[in-house]
Tab-separated table of C-alpha atoms and ligand atoms in Angstrom:
chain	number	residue	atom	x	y	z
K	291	UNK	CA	13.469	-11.690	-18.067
K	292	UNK	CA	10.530	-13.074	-20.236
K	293	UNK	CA	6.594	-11.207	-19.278
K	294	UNK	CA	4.485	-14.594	-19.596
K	295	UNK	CA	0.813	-15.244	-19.038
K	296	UNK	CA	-1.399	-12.817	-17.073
K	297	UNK	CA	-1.766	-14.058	-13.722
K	298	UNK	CA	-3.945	-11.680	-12.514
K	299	UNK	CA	-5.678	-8.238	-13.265
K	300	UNK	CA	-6.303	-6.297	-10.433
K	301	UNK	CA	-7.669	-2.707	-10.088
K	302	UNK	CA	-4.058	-0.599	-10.417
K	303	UNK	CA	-2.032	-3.393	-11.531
K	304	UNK	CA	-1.554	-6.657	-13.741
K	305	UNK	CA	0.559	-9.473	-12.510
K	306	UNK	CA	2.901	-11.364	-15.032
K	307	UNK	CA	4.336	-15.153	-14.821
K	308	UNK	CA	8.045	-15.477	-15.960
K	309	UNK	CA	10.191	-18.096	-17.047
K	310	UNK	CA	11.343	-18.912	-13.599
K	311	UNK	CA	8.704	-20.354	-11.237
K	312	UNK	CA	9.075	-18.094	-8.317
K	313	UNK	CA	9.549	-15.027	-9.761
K	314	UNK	CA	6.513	-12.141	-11.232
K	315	UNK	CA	6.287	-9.149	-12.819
K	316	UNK	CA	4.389	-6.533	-11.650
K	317	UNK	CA	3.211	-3.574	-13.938
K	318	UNK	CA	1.335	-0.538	-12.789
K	319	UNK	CA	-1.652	1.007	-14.589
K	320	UNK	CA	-2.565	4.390	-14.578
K	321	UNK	CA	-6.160	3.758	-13.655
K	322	UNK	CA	-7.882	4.451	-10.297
K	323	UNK	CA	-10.764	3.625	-8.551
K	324	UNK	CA	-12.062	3.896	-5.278
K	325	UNK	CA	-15.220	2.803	-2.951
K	326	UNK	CA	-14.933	-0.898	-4.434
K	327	UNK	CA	-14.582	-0.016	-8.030
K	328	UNK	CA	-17.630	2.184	-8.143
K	329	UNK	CA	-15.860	5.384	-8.937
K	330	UNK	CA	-13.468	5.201	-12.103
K	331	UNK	CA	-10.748	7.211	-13.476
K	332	UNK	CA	-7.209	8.098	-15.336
K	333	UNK	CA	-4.529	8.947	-13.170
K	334	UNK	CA	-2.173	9.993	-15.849
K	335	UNK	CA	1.574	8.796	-15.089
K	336	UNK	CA	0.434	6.902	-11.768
K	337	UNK	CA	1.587	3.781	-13.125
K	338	UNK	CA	5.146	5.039	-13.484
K	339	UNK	CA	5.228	7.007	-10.430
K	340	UNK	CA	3.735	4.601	-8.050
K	341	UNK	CA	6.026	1.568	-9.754
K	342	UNK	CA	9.229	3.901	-8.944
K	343	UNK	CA	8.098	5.034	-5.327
K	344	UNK	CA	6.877	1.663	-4.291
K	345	UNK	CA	10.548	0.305	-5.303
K	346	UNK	CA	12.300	3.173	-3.733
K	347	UNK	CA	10.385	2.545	-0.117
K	348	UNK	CA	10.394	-1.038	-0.527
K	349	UNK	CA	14.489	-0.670	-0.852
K	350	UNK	CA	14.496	1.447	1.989
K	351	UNK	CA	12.243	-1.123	4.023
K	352	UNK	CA	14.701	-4.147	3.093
K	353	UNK	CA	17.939	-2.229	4.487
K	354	UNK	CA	15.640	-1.811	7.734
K	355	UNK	CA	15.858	-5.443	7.702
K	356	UNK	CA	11.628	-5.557	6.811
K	357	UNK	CA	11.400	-8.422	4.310
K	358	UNK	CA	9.936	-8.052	1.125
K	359	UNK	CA	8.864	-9.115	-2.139
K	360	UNK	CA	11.330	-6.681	-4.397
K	361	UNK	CA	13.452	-8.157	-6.880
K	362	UNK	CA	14.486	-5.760	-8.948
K	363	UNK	CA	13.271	-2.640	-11.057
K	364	UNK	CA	12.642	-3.846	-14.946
K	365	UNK	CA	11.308	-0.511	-16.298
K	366	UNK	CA	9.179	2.264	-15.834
K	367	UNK	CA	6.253	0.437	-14.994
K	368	UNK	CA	7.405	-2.739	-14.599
K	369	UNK	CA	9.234	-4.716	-11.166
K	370	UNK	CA	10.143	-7.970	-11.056
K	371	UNK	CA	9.050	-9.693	-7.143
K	372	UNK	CA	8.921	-12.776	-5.708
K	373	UNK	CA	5.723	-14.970	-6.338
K	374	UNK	CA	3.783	-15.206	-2.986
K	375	UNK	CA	-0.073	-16.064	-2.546
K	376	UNK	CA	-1.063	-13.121	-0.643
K	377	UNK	CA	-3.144	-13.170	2.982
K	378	UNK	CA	-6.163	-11.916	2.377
K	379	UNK	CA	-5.833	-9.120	5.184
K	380	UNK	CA	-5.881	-5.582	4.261
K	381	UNK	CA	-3.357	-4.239	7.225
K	382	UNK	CA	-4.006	-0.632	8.128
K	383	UNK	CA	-1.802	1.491	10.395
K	384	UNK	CA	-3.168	5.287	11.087
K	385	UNK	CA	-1.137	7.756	13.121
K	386	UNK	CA	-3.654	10.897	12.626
K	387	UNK	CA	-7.486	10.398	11.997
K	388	UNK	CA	-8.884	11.081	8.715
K	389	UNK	CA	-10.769	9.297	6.258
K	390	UNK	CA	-13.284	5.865	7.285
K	391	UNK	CA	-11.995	6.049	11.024
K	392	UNK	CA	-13.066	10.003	10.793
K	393	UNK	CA	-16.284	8.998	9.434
K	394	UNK	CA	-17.118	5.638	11.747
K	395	UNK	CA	-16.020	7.304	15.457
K	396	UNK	CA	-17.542	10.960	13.778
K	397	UNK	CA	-14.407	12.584	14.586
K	398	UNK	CA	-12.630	15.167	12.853
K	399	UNK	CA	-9.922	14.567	10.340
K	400	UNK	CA	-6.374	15.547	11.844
K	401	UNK	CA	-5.889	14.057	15.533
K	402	UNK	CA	-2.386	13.133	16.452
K	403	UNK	CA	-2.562	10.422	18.054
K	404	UNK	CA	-0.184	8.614	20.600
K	405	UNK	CA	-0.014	5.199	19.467
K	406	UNK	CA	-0.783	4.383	15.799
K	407	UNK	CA	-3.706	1.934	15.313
K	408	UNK	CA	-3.782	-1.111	13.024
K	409	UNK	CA	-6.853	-2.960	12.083
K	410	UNK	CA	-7.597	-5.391	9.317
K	411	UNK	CA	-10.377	-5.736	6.621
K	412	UNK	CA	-11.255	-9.118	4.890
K	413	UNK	CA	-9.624	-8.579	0.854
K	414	UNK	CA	-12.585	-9.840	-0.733
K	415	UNK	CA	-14.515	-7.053	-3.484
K	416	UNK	CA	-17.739	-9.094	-3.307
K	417	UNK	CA	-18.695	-7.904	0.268
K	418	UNK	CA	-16.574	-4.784	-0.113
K	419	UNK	CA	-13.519	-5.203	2.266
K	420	UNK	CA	-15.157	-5.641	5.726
K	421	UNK	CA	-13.257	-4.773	8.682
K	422	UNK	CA	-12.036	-7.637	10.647
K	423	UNK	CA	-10.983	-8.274	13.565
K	424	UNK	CA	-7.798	-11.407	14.129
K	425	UNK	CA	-10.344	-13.346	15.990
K	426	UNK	CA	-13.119	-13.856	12.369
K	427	UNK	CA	-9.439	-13.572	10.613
K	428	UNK	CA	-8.798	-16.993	12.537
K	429	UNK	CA	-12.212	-18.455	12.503
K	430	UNK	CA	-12.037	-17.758	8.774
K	431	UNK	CA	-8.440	-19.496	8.555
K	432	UNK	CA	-7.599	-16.508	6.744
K	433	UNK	CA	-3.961	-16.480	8.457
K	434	UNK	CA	-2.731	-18.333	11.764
K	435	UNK	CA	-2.023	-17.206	15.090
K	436	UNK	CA	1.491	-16.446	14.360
K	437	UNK	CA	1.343	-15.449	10.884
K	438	UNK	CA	-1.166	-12.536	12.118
K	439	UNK	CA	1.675	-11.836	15.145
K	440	UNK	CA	4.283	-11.366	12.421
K	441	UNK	CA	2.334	-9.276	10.694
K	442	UNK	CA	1.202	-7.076	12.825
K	443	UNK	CA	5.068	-6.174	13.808
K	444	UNK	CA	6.268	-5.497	10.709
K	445	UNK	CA	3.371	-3.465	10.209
K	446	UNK	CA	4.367	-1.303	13.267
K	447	UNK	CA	8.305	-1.289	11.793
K	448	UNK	CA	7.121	-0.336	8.452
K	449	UNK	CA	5.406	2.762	10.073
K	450	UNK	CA	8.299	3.965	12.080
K	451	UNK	CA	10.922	3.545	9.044
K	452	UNK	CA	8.676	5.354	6.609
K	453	UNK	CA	7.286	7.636	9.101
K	454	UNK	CA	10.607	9.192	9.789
K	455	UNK	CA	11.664	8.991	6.238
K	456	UNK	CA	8.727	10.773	5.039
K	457	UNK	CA	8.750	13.227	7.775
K	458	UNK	CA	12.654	14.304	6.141
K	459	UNK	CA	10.715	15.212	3.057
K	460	UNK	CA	8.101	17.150	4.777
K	461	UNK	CA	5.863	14.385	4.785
K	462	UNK	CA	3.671	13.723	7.006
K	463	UNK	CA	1.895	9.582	7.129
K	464	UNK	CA	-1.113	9.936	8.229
K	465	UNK	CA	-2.558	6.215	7.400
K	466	UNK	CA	-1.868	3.736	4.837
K	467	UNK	CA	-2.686	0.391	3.749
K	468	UNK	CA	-0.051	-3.144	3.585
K	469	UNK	CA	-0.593	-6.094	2.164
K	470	UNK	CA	1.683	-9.243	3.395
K	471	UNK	CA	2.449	-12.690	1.128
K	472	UNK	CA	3.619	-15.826	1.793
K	473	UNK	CA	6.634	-17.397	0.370
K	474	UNK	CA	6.692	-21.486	-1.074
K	475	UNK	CA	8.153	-22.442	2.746
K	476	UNK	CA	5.482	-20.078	4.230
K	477	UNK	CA	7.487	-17.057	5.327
K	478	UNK	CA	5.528	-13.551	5.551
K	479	UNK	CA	7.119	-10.817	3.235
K	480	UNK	CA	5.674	-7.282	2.432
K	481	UNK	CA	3.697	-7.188	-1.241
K	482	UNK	CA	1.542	-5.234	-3.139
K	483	UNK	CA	2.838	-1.658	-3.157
K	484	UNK	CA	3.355	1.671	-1.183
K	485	UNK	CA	2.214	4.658	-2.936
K	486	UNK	CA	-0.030	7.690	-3.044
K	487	UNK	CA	-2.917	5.242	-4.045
K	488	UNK	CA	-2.191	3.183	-0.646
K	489	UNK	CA	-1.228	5.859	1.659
K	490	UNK	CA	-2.171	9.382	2.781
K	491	UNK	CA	-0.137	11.913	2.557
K	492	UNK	CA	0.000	15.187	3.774
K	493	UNK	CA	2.035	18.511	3.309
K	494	UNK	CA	3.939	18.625	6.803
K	495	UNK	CA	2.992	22.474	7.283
K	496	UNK	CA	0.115	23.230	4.886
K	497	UNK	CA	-1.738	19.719	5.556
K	498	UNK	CA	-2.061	19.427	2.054
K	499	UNK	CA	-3.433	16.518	0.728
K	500	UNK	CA	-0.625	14.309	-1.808
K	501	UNK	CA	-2.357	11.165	-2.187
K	502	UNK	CA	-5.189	9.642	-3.707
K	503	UNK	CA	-7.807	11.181	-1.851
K	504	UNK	CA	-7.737	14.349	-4.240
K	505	UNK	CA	-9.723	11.600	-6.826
K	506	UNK	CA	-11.712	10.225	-4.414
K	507	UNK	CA	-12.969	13.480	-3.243
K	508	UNK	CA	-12.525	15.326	-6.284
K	509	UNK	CA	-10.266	17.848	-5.484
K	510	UNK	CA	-8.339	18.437	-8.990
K	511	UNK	CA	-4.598	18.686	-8.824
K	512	UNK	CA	-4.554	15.005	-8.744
K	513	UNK	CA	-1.563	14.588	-11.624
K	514	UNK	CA	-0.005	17.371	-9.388
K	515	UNK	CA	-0.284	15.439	-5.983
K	516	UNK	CA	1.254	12.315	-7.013
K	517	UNK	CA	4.399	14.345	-9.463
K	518	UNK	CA	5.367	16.536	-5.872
K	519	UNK	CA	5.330	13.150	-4.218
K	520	UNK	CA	7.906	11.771	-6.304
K	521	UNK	CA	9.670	15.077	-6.727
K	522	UNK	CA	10.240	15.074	-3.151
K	523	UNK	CA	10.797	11.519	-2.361
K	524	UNK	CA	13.300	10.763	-5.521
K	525	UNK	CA	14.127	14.341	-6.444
K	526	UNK	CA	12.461	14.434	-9.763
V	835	TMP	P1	-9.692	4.396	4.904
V	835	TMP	O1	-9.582	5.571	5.818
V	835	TMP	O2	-10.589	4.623	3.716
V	835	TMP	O3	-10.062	3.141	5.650
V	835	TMP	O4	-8.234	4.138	4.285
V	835	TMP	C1	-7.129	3.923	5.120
V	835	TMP	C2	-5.861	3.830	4.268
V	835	TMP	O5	-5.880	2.681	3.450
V	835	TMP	C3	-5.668	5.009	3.319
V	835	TMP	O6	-4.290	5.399	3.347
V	835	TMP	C4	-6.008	4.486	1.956
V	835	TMP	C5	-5.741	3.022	2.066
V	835	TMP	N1	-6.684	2.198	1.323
V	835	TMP	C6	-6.239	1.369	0.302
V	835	TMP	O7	-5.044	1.333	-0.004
V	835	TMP	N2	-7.147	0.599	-0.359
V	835	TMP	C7	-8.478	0.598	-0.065
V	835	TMP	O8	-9.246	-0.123	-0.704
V	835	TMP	C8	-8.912	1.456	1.009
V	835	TMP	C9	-10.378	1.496	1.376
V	835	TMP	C10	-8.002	2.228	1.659
């Protein structure tokens, strides 16, 4: 498989054309940001970490029958996926209250709740991801009727399969973040990735925090967070 031009530089990771037309490759950075790029940083070994968790969970996803844009594994960093223009919905699913749904309802980080939630923001950097609701997602012609259907079930799956998978290596998911695509004939598949960057994470009995939010908040042991993550997920 032949890396061709840069198709696209993103914030965590550059996308790659190949030789064939419908195929990618997608290889992870090691740099982080957060609140729309206005807070920078080195997350040393992210790249690699995230690029071999995302494939793992993305494998697991596929045998529960989710579909997605995994190919195959190339190298440390690197993952060869379909080519899909992706919907412009961030998809969020939270099963316990912490972080911007915390801080907009002023409630505490750490209620259970019953039903997970979804809601969408509008993936656009210029006005800063604004929360959206399917109606403005339609008006907008961001995705149709039945694409937003589709996504919002697999969105609900994807929570239950990695939810209990997580939970087997005293994991709990508290929220995290999807991103769907859309195939040449216009079917919806899972992209982007799954990872401590896109997810929280927390430490089943000790609510400790394994994800990303120990650089946004600046709460050292960041290298740490993400390296128990994979130690417990892959068993290295
Ligand atoms: P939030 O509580 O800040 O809205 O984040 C919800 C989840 O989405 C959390 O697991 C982190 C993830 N997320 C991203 O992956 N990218 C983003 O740009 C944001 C804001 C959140």
């Amino acid at each position: 498989m032949e890396k061709r031009e840069l198709l696209y530089e993103g914030k965590a990771k550059k996308v790659y054309a190949t030789e064939y037309d419908g195929l990618c490759i997608v290889s992870y950075k090691d740099d982080a940001t957060a609140f729309n790029g206005a807070k920078r940083g080195t997350i040393m070994g992210k790249g690699v970490i995230n690029n071999r968790l995302t494939n793992r969970l993305m494998r697991l996803l596929v045998e529960n029958d989710i579909p997605t844009h995994y190919v195959a594994a190339l190298n440390e960093r690197e993952t060869l996926v379909k080519k899909v223009s992706i919907v412009p919905l961030e998809v969020i699913i939270r099963n316990i209250s912490a972080g911007s749904f915390a801080k907009r309802y002023g409630v505490e980080e750490g209620i259970v709740f019953e039903q997970p939630t979804i809601e969408f923001s509008y993936k656009n950097d210029d006005l800063g991801d604004p929360l959206i609701n399917s109606y403005h997602a339609l008006a907008l012609k961001l995705a149709t009727q039945q694409e937003i259907d589709t996504i919002k079930s697999y969105a609900f799956k994807v929570n239950e399969v990695l939810k209990s998978f997580l939970l087997g290596h005293g994991i709990e998911l508290v929220d995290f973040k999807l991103e769907f695509g859309r195939l040449p004939d216009g079917t919806i598949v899972l992209a982007d990735e799954i990872s401590p960057d896109t997810c929280r994470f927390w430490d089943v009995n000790t609510h400790e925090k394994l994800d990303k939010d120990r650089f946004r908040r600046d709460l050292g042991g960041v290298e740490d967070a993400y390296q128990e993550v994979m130690r417990r997920l892959m068993g290295d």
